[in-house]
Coordinates of C-alpha atoms in Angstrom, one line a residue:
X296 CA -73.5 4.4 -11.1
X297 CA -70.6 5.3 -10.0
X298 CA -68.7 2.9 -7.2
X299 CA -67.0 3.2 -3.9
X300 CA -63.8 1.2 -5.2
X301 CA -62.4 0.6 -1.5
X302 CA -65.7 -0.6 -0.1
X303 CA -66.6 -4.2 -0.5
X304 CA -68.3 -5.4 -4.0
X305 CA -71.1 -7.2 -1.6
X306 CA -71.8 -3.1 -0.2
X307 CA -72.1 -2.0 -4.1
X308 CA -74.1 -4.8 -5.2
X309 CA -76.8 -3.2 -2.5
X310 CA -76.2 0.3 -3.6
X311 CA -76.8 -1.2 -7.1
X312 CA -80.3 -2.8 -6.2
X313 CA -81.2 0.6 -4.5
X314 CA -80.4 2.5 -7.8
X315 CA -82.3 -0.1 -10.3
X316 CA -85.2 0.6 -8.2
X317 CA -84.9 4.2 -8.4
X318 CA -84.7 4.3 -12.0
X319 CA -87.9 1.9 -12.2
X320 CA -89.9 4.6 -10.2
X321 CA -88.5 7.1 -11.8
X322 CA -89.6 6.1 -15.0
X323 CA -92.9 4.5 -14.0
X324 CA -94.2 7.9 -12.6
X325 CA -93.3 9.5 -16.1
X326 CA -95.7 10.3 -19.0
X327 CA -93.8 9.9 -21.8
X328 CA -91.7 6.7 -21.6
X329 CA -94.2 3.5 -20.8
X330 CA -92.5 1.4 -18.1
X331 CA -92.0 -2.1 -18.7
X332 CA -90.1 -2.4 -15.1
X333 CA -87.2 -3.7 -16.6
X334 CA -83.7 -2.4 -16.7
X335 CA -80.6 -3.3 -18.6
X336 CA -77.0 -3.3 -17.0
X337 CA -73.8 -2.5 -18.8
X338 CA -70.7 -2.4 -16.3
X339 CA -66.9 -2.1 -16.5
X340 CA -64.2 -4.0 -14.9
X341 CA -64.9 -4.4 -11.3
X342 CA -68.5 -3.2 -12.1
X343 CA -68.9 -6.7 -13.4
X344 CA -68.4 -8.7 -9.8
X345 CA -71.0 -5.9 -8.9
X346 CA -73.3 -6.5 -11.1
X347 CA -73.3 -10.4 -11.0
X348 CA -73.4 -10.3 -6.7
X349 CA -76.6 -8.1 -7.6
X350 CA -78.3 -10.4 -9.7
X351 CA -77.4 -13.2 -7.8
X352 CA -79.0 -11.6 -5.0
X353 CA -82.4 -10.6 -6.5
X354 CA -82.2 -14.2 -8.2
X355 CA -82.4 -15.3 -4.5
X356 CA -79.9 -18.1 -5.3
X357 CA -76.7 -17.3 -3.5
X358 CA -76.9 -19.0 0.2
X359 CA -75.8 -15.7 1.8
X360 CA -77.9 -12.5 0.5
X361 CA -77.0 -10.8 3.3
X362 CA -75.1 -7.4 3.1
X363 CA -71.5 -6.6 4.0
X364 CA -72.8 -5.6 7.5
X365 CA -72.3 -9.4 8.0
X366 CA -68.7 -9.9 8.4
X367 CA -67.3 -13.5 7.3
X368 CA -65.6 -15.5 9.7
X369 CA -62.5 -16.7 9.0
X370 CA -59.9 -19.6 10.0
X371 CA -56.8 -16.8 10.6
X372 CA -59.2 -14.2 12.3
X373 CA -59.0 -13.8 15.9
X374 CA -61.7 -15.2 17.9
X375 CA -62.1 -12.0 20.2
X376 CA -61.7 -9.1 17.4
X377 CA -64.2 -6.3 16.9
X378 CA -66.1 -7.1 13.9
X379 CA -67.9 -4.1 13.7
X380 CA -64.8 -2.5 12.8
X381 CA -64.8 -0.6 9.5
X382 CA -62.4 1.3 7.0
X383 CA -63.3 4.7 6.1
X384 CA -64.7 3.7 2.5
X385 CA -66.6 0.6 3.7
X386 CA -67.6 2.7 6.8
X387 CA -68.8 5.1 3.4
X388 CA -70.4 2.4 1.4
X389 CA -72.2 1.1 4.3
X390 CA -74.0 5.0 5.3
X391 CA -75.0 5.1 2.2
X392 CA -77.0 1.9 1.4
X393 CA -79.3 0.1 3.7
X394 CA -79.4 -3.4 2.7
X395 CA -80.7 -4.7 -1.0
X396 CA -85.2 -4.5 0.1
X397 CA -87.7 -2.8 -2.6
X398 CA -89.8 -4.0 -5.6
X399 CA -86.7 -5.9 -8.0
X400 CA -86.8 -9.3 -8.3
X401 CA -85.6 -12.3 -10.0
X402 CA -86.9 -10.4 -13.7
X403 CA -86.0 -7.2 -13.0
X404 CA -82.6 -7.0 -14.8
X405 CA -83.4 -8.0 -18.3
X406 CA -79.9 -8.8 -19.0
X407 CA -76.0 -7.5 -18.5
X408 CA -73.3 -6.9 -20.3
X409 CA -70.0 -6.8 -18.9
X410 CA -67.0 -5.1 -20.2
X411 CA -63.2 -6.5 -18.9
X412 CA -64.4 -7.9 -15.9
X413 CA -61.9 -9.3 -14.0
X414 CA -63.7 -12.5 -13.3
X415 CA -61.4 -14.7 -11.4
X416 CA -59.3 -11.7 -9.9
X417 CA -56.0 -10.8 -11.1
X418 CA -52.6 -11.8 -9.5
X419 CA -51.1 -8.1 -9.9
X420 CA -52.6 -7.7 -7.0
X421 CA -49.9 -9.8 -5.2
X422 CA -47.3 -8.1 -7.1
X423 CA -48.2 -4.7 -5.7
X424 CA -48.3 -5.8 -1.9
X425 CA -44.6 -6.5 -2.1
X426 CA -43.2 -4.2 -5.1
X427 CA -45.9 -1.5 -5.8
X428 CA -47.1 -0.7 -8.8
X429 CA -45.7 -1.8 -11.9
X430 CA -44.5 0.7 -14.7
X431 CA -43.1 -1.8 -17.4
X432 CA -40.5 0.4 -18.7
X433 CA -38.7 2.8 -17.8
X434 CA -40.3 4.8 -20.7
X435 CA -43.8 4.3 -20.1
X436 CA -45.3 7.9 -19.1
X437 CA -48.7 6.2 -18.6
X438 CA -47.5 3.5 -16.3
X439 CA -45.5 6.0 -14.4
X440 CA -48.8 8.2 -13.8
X441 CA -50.7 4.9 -12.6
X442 CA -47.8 4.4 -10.4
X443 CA -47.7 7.9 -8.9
X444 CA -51.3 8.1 -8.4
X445 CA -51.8 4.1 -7.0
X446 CA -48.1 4.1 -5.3
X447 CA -44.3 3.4 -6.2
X448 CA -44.0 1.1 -3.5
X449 CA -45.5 -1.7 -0.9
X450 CA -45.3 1.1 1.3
X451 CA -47.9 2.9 -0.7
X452 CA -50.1 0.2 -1.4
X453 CA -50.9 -1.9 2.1
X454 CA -51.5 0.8 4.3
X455 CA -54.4 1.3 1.9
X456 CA -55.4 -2.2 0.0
X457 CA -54.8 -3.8 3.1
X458 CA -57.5 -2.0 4.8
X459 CA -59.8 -2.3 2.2
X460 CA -62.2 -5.1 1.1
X461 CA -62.7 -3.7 -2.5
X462 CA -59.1 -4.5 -3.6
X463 CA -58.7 -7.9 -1.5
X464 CA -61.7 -9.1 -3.4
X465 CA -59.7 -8.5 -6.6
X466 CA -57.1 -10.7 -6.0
X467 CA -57.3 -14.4 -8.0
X468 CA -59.7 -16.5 -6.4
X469 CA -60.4 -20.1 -6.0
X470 CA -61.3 -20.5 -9.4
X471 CA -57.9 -19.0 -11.1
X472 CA -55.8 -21.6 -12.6
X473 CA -53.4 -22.8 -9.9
X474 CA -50.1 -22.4 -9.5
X475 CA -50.1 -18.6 -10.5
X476 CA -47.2 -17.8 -7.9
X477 CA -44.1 -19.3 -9.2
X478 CA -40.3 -19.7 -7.8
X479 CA -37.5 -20.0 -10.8
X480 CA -34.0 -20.2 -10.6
X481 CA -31.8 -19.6 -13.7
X482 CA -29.0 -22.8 -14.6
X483 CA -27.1 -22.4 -17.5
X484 CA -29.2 -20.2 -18.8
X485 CA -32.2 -21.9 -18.8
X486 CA -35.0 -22.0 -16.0
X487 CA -36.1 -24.3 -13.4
X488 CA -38.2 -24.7 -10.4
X489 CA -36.6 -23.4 -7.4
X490 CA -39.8 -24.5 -5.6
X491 CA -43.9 -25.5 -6.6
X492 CA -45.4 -23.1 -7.4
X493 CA -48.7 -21.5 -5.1
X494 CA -51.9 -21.9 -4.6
X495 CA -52.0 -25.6 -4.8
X496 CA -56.0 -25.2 -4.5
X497 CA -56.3 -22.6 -1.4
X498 CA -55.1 -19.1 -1.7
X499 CA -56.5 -17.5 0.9
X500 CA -54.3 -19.7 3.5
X501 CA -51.5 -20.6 1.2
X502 CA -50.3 -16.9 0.2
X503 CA -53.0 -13.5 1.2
X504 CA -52.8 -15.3 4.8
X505 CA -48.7 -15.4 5.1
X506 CA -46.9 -12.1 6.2
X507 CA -43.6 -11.3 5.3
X508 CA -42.2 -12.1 8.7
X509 CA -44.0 -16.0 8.3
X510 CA -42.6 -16.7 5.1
X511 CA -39.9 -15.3 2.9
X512 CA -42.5 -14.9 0.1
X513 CA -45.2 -13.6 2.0
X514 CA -48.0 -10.9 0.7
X515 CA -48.4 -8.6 3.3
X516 CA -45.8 -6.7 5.8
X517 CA -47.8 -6.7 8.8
X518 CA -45.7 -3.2 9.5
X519 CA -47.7 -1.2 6.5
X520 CA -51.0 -1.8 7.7
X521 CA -50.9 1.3 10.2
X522 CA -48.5 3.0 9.3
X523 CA -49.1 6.0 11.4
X524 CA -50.6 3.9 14.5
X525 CA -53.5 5.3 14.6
X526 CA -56.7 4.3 16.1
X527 CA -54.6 2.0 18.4
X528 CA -57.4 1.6 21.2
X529 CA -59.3 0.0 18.3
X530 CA -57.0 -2.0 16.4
X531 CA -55.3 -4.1 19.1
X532 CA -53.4 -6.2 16.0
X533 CA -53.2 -4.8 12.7
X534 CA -53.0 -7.8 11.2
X535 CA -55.6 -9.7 12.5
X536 CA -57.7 -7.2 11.1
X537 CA -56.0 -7.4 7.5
X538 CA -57.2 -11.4 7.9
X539 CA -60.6 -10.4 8.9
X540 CA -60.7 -8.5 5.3
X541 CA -58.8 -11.2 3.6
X542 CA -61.9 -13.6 4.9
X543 CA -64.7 -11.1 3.8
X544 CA -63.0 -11.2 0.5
X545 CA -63.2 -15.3 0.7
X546 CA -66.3 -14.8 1.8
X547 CA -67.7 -12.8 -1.2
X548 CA -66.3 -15.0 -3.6
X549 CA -67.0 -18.1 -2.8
X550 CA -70.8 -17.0 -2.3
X551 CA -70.5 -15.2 -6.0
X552 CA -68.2 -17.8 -7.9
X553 CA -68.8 -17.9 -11.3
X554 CA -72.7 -17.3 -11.1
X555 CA -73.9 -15.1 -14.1
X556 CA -77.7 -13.8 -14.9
X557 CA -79.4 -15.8 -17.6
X558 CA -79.3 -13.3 -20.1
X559 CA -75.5 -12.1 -20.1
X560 CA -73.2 -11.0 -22.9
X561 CA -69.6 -9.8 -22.0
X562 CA -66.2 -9.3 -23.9
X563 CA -63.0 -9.5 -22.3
X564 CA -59.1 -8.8 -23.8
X565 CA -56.7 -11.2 -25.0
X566 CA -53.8 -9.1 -26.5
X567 CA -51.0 -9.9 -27.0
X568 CA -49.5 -6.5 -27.0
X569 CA -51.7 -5.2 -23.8
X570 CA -49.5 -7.5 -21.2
X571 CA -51.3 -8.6 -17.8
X572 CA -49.8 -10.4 -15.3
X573 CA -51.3 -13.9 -15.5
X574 CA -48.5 -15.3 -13.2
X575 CA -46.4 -13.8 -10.7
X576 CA -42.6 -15.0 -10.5
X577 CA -39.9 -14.7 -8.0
X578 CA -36.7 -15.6 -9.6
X579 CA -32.9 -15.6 -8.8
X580 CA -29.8 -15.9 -10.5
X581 CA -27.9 -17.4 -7.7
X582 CA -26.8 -20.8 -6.9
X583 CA -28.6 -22.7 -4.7
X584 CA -27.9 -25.7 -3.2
X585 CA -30.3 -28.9 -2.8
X586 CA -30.5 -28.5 0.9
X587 CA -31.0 -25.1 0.3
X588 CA -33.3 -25.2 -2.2
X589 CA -35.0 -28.1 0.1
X590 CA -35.8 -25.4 3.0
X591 CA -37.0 -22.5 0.2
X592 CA -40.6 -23.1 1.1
X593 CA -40.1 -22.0 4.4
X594 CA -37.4 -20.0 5.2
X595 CA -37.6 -16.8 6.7
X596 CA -35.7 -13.4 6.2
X597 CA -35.6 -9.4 7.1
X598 CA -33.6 -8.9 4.6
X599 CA -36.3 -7.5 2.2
X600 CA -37.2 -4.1 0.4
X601 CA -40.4 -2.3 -0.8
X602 CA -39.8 -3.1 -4.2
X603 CA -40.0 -6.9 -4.7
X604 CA -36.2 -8.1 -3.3
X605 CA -36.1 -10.9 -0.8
X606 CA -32.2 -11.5 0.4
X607 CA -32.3 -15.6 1.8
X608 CA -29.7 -17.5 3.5
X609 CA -28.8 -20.5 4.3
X610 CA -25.6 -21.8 6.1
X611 CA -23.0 -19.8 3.9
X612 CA -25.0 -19.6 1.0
X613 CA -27.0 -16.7 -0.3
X614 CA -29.6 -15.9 -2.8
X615 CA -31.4 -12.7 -4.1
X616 CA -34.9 -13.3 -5.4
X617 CA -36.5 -10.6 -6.9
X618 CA -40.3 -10.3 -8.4
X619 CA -40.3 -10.4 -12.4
X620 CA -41.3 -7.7 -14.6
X621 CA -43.9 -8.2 -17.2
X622 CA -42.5 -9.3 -20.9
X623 CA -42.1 -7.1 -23.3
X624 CA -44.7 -7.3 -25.4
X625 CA -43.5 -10.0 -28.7
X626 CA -42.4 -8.8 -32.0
X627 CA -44.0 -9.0 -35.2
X628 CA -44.5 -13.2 -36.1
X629 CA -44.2 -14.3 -32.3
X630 CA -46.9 -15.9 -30.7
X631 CA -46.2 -14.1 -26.7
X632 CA -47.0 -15.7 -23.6
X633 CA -50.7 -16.6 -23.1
X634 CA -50.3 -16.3 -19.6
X635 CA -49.5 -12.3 -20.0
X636 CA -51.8 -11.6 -23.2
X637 CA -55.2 -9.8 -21.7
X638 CA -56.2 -5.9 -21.6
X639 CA -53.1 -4.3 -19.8
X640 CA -54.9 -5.1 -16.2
X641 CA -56.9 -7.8 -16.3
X642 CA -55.0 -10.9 -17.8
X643 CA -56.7 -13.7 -20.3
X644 CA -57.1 -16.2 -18.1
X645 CA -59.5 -14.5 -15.2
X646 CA -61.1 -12.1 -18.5
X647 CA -62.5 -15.4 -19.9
X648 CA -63.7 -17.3 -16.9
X649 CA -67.0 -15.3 -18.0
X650 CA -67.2 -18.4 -20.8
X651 CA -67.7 -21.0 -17.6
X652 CA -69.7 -18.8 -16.0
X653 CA -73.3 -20.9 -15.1
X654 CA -75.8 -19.6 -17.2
X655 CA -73.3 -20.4 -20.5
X656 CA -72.7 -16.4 -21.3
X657 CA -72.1 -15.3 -25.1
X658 CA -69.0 -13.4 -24.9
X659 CA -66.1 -12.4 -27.2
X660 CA -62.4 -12.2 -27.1
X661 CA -61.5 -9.3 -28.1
X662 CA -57.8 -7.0 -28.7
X663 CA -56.6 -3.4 -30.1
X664 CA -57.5 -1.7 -26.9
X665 CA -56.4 -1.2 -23.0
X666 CA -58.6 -1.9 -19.8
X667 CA -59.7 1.3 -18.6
X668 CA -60.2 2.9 -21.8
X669 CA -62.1 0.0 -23.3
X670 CA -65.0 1.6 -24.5
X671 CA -63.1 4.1 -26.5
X672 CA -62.6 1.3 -28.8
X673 CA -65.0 1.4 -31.9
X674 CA -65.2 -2.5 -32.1
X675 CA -66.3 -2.6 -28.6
X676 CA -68.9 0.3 -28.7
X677 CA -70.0 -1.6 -31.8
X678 CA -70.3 -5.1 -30.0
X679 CA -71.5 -3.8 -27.0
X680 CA -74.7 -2.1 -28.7
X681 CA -75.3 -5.5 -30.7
X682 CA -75.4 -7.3 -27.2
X683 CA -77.7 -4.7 -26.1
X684 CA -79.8 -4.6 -29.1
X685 CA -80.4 -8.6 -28.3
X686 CA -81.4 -7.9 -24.8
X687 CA -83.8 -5.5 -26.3
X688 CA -85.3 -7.8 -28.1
X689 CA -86.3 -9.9 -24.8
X690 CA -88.4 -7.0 -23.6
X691 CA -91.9 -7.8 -22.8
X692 CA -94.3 -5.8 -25.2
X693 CA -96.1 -2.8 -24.0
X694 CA -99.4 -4.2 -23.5
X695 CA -98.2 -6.8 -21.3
X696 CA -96.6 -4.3 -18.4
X697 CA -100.5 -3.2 -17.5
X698 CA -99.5 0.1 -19.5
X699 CA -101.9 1.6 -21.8
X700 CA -101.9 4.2 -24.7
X701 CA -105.0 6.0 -26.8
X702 CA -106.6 3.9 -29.1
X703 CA -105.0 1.0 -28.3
X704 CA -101.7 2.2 -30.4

């Protein structure tokens, strides 16, 4: 199935209860194959917060199995905004799926299988609301493709991730390690904290919340949103509306959180050579004063661009911070950053959440092989049969689904 990637995973996870219901009719009106009613669900990167929302749902154990036509309420939204507003592709997703009814239940998916699912989101996703995409190297045809296609700049990306729930839902949740978003400055050399590092337990309010006219550091330019001003008679503030996503995207995970179906397999990257942002970093090379450095949490600039630079001043003083690039990846006998090893896209640290996920998944860390192309890795075809193969094996015989065949055979 393929999915709407701007509409909201909570819209998809409908549309994928709709489609295993098809496929069980489908194949109980046949002659040839005997129906068990069971179906098996293999998904890729995104496909996997999909997939879990799903089950959750026909589990009946998630305290909101409601569809996305239920907008979440947020502490930043407005109290008089029109929450029946909706962005072309959730608008889409919406037309096309009425929400999850039919005959699946709680034993309808026999088990999943989830390929580089980006579990507890992925903080690139910060990186490209204030820089774009990232190319890593100047030489990197593929990474320059990505870029051209996804957008050089900020510019490029807000006007279309800000609208849209699908990518604000991929951005680290509560359950990423803390402290993803850090502030260096470089003495002697060496670095240090220019200021603690963010979320301290709350992204949603401590970062996707702040726009780049609250904070020096903030995620979103509120001026991006709309670029062309359209649909102004609806969208009194832009960015009200931005924080009405944000809190669908709260929303959805903290109903989902690390909730997986009982039967569940999944393998996820950890390569050293395929680096994934696992942290974010502003740095600067500039000196900076204590009182300075005292004020960095809060101080406030236009002095930025659409590439990741951030000019602060204080007093006299002034300071250029600019968003890191990834590492290179390490040389032959290093060990490389943890914190950056993971499939190209989705980094270690979110990829194996799936281990703490609640029904204790088998999964396997995995490398030699980038995110989207995956399963054009022969380890990972290989793997991914054996999980299915085990699932198999769960199957209820034929002569308990009420089928029958000649003889008794």
């Amino acid at each position: 199935m393929r999915l709407q990637l701007l509409a909201s995973n909570e819209a998809s996870a409908d549309q994928l209860i709709k489609r295993i219901n098809e496929a069980v009719e489908y194949y109980k009106k046949g002659s040839y194959w005997i129906s068990t009613g069971k179906v098996i669900v293999v998904t890729h990167s995104m496909g996997g917060l999909v997939a879990r929302r799903a089950a959750q749902k026909l589990a009946g154990t998630s305290d909101n199995a409601s569809s996305d036509n239920d907008d979440a309420s947020s502490s930043e939204a407005p109290e008089q905004a029109d929450v029946s507003y909706r962005t072309p592709g959730e608008q889409q997703a919406s037309d096309d799926v009425a929400p999850a009814t039919g005959n699946a239940g709680p034993t309808t998916i026999l088990g999943i299988v989830h390929g580089v699912q980006p579990v507890g989101g992925a903080p690139v996703v910060y990186r490209r609301f204030r820089a774009g995409t990232e190319v890593n190297g100047k030489f990197n045809i593929e990474g320059a493709l990505v870029a051209e296609i996804m957008g050089w700049s900020a510019a490029d990306i807000v006007c279309v991730m800000g609208n849209s729930s699908g990518p604000l839902e991929l951005l680290p949740t509560k359950n990423f390690p803390a402290g993803w978003l850090k502030f260096t400055r470089h003495v002697n050399e060496k670095k240090a904290d220019a200021m603690p590092s963010l979320p301290l337990s709350d992204p949603y309010s401590e970062i996707y919340s702040k726009t780049v006219k609250d904070v020096w550091w903030g995620m979103v330019n509120a001026d991006l949103i709309n670029p062309a001003g359209l649909d102004k008679d609806k969208i009194s503030d832009d960015i009200q509306f931005y924080k009405l996503a944000i809190g669908r995207a709260e929303k959805f995970h903290d109903n989902l959180q690390l909730y997986c179906h009982p039967t569940t397999y999944a393998y996820y990257g950890a390569d050293k050579n395929q680096v994934a942002f696992g942290r974010i970093t502003w740095s600067t090379r500039d000196d900076i004063g204590a009182e300075f450095e005292w004020q960095l949490p809060t101080i406030k600039t236009n002095d930025f661009d659409l590439f990741g630079q951030s000019v602060l001043r204080f007093g006299h003083q002034k300071s250029v911070f600019k968003l890191e690039n990834a590492p290179h990846p390490p040389k032959d006998g290093q060990t490389g950053d943890v914190e950056f090893s993971g499939d190209g896209t989705v980094p270690f640290d979110s990829g194996n959440m799936i281990a703490k996920g609640d029904s204790k998944p088998i999964t396997f860390r995995m490398s030699g092989f980038d995110h989207q192309m995956s399963y054009n890795n022969e380890s990972v075809r290989e793997c991914v049969l054996w999980c299915i193969a085990k699932i198999v094996q769960l199957a209820p015989p034929v002569q308990q689904s009420g089928a029958s065949t000649q003889g008794g055979e």
